[in-house]
PDB file of C-alpha atoms in Angstrom:
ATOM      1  CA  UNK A   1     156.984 121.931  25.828  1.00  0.00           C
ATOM      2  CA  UNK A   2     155.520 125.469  26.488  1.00  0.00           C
ATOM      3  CA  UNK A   3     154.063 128.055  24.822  1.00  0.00           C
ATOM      4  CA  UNK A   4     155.264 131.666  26.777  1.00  0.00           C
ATOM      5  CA  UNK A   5     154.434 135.230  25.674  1.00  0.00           C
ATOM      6  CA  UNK A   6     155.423 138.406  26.797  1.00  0.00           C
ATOM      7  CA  UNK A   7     154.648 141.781  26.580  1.00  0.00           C
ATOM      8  CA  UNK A   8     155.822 144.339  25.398  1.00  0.00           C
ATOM      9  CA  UNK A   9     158.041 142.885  22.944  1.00  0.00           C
ATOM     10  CA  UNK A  10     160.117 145.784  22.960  1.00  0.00           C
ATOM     11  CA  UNK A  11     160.424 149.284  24.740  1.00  0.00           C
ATOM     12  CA  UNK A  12     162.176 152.545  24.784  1.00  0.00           C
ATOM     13  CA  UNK A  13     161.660 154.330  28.022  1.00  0.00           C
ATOM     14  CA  UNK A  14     163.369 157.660  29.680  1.00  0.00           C
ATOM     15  CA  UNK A  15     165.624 157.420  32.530  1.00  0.00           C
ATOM     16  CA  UNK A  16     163.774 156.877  36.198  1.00  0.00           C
ATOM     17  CA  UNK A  17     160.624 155.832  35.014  1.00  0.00           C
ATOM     18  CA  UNK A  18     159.596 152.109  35.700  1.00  0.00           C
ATOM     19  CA  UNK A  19     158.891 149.118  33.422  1.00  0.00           C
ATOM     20  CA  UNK A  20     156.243 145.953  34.473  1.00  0.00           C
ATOM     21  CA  UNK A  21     156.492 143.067  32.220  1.00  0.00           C
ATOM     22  CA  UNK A  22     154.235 140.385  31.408  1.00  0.00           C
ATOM     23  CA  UNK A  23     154.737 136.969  31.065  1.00  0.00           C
ATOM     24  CA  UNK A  24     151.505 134.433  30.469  1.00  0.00           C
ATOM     25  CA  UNK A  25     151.712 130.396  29.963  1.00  0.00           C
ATOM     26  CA  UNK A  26     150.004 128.473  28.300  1.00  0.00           C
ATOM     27  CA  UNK A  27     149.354 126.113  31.545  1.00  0.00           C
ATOM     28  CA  UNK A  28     149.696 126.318  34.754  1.00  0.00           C
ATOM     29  CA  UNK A  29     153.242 125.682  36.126  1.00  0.00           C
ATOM     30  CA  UNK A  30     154.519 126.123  39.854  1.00  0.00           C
ATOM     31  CA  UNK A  31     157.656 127.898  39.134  1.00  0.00           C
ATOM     32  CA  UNK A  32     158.228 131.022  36.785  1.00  0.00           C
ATOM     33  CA  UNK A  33     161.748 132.472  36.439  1.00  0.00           C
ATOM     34  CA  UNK A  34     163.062 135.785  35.009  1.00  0.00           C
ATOM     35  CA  UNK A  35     166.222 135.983  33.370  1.00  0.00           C
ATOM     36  CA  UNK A  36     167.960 138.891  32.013  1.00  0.00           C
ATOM     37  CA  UNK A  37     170.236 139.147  28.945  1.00  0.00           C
ATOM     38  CA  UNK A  38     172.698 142.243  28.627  1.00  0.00           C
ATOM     39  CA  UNK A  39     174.177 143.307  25.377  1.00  0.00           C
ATOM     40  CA  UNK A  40     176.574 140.518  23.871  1.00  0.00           C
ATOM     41  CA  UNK A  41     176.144 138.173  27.644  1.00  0.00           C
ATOM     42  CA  UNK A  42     174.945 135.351  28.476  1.00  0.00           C
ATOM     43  CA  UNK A  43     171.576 135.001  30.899  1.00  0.00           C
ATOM     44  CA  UNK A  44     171.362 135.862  34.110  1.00  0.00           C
ATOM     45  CA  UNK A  45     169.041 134.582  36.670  1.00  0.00           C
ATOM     46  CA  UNK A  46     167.292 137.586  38.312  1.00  0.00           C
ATOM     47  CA  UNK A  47     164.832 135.991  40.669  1.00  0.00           C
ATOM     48  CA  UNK A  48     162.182 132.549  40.800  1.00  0.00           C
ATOM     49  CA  UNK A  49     158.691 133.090  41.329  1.00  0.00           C
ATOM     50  CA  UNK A  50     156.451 130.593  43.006  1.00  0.00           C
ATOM     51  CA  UNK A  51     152.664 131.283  42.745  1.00  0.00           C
ATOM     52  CA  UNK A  52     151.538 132.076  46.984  1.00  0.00           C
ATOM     53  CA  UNK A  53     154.658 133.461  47.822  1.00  0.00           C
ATOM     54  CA  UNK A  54     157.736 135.923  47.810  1.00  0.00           C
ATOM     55  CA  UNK A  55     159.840 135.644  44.970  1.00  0.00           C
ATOM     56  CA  UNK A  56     163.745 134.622  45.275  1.00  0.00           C
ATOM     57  CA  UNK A  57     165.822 136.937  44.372  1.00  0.00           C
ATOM     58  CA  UNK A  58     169.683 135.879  42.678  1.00  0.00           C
ATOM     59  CA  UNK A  59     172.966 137.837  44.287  1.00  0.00           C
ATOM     60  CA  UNK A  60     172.986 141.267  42.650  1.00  0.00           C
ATOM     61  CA  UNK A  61     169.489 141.398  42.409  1.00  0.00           C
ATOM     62  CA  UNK A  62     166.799 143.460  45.411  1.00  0.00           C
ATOM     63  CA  UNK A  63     163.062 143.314  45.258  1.00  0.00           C
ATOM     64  CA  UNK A  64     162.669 147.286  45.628  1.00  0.00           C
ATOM     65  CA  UNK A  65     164.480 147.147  42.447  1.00  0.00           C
ATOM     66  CA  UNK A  66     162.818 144.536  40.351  1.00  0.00           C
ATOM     67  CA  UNK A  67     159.598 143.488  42.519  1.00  0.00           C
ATOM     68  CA  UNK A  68     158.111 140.303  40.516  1.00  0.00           C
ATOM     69  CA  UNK A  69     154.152 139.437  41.868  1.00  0.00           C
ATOM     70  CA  UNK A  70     152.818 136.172  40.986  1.00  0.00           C
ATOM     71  CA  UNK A  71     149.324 136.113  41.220  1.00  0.00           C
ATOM     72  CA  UNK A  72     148.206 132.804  39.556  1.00  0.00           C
ATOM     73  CA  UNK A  73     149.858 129.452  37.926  1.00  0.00           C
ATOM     74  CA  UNK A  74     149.842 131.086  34.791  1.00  0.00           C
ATOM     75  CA  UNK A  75     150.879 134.659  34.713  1.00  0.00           C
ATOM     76  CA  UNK A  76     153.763 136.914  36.188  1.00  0.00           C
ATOM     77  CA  UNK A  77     154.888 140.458  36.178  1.00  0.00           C
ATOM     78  CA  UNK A  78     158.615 141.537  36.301  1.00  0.00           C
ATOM     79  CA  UNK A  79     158.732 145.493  36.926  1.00  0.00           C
ATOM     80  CA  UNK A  80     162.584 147.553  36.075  1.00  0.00           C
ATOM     81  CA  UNK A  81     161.822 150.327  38.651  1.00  0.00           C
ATOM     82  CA  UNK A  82     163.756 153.283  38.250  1.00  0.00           C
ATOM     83  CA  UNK A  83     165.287 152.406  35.214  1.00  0.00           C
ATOM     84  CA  UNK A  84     169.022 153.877  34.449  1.00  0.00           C
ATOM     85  CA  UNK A  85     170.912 152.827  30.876  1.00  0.00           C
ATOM     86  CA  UNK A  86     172.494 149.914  32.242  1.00  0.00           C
ATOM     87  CA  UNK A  87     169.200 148.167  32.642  1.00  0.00           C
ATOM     88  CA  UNK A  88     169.341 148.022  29.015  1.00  0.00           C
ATOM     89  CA  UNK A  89     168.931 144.325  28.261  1.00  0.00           C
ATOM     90  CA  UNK A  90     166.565 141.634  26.814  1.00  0.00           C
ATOM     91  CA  UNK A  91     163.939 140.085  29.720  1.00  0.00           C
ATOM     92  CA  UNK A  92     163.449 137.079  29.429  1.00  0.00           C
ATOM     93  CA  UNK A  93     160.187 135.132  31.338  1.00  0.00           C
ATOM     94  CA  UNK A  94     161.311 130.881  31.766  1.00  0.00           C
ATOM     95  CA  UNK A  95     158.869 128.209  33.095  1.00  0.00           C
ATOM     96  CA  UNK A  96     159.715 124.904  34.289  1.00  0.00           C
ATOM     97  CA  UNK A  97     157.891 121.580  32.924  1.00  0.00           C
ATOM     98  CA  UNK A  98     159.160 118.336  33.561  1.00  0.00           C
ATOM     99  CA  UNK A  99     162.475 119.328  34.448  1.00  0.00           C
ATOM    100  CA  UNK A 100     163.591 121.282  31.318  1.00  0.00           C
ATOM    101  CA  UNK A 101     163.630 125.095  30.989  1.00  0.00           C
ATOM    102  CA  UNK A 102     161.378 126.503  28.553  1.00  0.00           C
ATOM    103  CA  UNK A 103     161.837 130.560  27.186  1.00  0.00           C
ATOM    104  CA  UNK A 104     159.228 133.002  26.356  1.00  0.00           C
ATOM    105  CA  UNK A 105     160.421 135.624  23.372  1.00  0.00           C
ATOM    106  CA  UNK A 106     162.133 137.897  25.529  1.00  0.00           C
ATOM    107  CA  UNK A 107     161.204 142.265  25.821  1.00  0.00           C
ATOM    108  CA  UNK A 108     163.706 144.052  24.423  1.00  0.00           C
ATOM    109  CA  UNK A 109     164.063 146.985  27.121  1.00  0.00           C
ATOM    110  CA  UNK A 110     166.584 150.340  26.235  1.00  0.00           C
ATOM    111  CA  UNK A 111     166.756 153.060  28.331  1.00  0.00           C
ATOM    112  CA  UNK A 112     167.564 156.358  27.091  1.00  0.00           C
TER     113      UNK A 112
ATOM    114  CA  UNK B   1     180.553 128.389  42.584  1.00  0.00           C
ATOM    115  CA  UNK B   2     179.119 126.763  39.345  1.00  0.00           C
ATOM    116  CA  UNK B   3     181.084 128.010  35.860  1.00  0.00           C
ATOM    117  CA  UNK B   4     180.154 127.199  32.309  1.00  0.00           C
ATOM    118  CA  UNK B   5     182.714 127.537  29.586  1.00  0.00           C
ATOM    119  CA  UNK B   6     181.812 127.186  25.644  1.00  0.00           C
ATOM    120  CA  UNK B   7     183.987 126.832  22.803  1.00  0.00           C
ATOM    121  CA  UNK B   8     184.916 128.405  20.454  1.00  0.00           C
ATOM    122  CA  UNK B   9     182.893 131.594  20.352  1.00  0.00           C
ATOM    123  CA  UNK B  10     182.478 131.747  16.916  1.00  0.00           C
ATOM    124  CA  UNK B  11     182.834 129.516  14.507  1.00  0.00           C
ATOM    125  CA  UNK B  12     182.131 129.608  10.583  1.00  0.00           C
ATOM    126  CA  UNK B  13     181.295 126.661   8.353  1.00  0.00           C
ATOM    127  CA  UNK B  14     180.632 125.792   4.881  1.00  0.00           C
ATOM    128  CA  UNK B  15     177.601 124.343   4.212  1.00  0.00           C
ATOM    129  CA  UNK B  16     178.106 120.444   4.584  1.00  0.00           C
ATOM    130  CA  UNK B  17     181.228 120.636   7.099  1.00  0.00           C
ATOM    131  CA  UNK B  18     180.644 119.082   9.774  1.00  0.00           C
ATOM    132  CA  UNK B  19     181.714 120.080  13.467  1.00  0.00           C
ATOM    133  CA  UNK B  20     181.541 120.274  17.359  1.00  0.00           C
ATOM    134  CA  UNK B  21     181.001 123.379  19.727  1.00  0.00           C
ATOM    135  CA  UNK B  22     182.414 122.041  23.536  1.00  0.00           C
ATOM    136  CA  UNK B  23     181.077 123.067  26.809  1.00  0.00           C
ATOM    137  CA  UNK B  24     183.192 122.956  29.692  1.00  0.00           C
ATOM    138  CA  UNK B  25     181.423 122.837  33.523  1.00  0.00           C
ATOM    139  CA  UNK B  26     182.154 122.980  36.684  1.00  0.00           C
ATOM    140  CA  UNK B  27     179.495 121.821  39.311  1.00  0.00           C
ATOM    141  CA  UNK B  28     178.197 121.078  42.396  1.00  0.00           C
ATOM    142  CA  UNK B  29     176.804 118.137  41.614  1.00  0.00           C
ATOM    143  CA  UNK B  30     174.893 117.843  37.952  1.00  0.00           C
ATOM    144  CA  UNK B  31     171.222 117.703  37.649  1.00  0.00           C
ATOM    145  CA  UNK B  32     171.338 118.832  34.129  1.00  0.00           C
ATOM    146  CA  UNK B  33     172.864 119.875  31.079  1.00  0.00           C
ATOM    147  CA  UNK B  34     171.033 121.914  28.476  1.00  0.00           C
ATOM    148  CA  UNK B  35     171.850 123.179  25.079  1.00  0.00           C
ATOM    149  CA  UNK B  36     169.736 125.703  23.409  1.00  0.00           C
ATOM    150  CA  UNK B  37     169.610 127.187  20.753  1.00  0.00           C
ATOM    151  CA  UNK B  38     168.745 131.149  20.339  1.00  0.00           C
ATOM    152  CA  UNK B  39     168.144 133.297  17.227  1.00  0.00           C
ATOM    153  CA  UNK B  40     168.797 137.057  17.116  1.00  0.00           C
ATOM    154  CA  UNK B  41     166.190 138.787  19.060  1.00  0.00           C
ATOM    155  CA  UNK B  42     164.779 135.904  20.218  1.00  0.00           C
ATOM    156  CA  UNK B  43     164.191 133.499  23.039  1.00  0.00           C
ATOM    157  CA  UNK B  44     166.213 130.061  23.502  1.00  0.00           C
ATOM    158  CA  UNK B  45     164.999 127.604  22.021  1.00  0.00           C
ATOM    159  CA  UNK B  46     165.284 124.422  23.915  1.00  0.00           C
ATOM    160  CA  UNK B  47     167.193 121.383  22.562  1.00  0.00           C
ATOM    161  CA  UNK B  48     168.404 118.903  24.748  1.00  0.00           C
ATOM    162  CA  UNK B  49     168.997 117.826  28.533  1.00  0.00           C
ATOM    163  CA  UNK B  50     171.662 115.842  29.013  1.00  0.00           C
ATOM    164  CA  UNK B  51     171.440 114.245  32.791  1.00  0.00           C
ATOM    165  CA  UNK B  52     174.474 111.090  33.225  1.00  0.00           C
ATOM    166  CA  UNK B  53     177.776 110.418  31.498  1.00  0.00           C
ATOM    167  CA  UNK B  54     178.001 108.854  28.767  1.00  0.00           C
ATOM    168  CA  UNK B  55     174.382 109.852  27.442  1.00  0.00           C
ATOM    169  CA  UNK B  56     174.131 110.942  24.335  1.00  0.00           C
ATOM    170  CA  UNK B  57     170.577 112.798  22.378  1.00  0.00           C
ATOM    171  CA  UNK B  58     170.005 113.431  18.948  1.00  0.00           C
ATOM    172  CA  UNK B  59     167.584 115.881  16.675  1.00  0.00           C
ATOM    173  CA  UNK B  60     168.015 116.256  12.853  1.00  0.00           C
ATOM    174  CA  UNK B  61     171.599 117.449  12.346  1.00  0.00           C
ATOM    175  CA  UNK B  62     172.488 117.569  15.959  1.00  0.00           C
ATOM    176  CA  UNK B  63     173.734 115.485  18.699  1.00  0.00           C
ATOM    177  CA  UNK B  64     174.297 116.434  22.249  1.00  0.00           C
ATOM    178  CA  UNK B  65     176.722 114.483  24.232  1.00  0.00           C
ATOM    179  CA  UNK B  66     177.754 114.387  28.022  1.00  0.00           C
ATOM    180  CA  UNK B  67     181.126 113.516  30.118  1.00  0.00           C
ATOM    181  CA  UNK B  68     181.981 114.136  33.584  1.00  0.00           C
ATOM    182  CA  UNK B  69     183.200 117.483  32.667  1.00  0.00           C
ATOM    183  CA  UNK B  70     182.123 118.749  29.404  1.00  0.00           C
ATOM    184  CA  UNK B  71     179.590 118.042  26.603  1.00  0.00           C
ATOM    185  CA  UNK B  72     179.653 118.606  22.905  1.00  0.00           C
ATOM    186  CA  UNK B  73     177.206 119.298  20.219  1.00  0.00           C
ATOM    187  CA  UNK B  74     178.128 117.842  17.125  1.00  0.00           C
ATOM    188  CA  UNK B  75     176.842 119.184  14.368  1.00  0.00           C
ATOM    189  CA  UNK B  76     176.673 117.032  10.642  1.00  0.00           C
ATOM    190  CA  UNK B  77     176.310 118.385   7.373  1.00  0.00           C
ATOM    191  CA  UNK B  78     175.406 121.853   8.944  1.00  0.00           C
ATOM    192  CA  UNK B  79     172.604 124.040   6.308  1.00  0.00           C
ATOM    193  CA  UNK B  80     172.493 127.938   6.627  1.00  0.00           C
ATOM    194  CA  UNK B  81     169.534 127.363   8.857  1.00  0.00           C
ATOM    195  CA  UNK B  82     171.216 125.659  11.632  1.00  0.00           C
ATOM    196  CA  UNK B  83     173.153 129.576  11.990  1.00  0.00           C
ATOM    197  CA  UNK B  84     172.235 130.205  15.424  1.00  0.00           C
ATOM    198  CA  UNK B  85     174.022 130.985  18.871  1.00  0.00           C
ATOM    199  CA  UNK B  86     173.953 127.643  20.781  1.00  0.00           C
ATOM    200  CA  UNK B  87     173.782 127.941  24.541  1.00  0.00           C
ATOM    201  CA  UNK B  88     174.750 125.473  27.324  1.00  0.00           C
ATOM    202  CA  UNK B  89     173.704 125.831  30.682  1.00  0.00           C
ATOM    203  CA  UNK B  90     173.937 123.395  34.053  1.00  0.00           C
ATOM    204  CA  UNK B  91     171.800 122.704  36.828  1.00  0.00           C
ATOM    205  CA  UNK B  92     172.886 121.952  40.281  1.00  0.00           C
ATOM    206  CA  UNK B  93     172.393 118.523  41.905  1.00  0.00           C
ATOM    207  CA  UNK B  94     170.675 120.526  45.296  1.00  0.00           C
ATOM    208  CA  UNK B  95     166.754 120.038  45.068  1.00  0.00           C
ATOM    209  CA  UNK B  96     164.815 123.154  45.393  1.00  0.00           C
ATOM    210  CA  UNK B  97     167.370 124.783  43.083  1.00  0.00           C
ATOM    211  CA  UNK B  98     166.208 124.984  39.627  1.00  0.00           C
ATOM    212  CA  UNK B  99     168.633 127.869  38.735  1.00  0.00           C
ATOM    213  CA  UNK B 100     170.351 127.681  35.122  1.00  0.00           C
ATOM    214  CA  UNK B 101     173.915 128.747  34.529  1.00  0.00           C
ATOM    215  CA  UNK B 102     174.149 129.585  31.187  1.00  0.00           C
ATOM    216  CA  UNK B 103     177.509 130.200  29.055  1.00  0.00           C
ATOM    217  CA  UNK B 104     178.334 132.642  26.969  1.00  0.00           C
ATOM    218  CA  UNK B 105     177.465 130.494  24.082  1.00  0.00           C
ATOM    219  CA  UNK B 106     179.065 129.727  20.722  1.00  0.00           C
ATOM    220  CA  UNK B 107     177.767 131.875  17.218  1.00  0.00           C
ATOM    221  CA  UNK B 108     177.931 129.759  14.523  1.00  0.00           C
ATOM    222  CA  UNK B 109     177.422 130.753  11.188  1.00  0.00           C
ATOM    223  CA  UNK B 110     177.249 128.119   8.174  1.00  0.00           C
ATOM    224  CA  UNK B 111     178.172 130.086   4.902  1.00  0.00           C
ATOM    225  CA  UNK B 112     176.017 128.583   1.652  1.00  0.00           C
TER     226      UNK B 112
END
């Protein structure tokens, strides 16, 4: 298994302002993955994130937008830039150990 | 393009009754099927992988089972804990590709 945390938990923020969101496991891992979550949906891949270089970004989903850095084996940042309400959703961080898919709590992000 | 369906989306139990939730996929190619389960405002929790036909994994009260086009999770003598959306999700066959699709999941609710 995996132990994943994230911060913030939760977050209200105002319209155009920017997000970054941490994610930190408990061991190093080569890939990271952010997912998000809308209101009553299912998940939705936004990008994978390998430690050395660029993240991958899913259809729908632009760097300028959402850049993701990746600085070690254990810790990545997911930033909403220029937030609007529709990138209301939960965030969710995801690691991958020995083929299975492991979540970290989510951040609960509304934009007002 | 790869499509999971689950079944039904809700479903309500007493306490002791047992019963299945389905999951429908269409693939490229199946590396993977996972079921999670995920409490309100929190992250999945992971279950199962299911990789082959015909394979079948059990934990507690649950047991995940796999065809060439759809797995179930049965659930037996279901307690008010086990109230939970499940989630299924596949992953492609194409190494290199470690993306999740994820349905919209099932809510079940088991009624004391």
């Amino acid at each position: 298994s995996a132990v994943i945390s994230q911060k913030p938990s939760r977050d209200i923020c105002q319209r155009g302002t920017s997000l970054t969101i941490q994610c930190q496991v408990d061991s190093q891992v080569t890939m990271m993955f952010w997912y998000r979550q809308q209101p009553g949906q299912s998940l939705t891949l936004i990008a994978t994130a390998n430690q050395g270089s660029e993240a991958t970004y899913e259809s729908g989903f632009v760097i300028d937008k959402f850049p993701i850095s990746r600085p070690n084996l254990t810790f990545s940042t997911l930033t909403v830039s220029n937030m609007s309400p529709e990138d209301s959703s939960i965030y969710l961080c995801s690691v991958d150990r020995g083929g299975e898919q492991y979540f970290g709590p989510g951040t609960r992000l509304t934009v007002t | 393009e790869d499509q999971v369906t689950q079944s039904p989306e809700a479903l309500r139990l007493q306490e002791g009754e047992s019963s299945s939730l389905n999951c429908s996929y269409t693939v490229s190619g199946l590396r993977g099927l996972f079921w999670y389960r995920q409490d309100p405002g929190k992250g999945p929790e992971f279950l199962f992988t299911l990789y082959s036909a015909g394979e079948e994994k059990e934990k507690e009260r649950l047991k995940a089972t796999l065809t060439k086009k759809e797995s179930f999770l049965h659930i037996t003598a279901p307690k008010p804990e086990d109230s939970a959306t499940y989630l299924c999700a596949v992953r492609p066959a194409n190494f290199g590709n470690e993306k999740l699709t994820f349905g919209t999941g099932t809510r079940l609710t088991i009624i004391p």
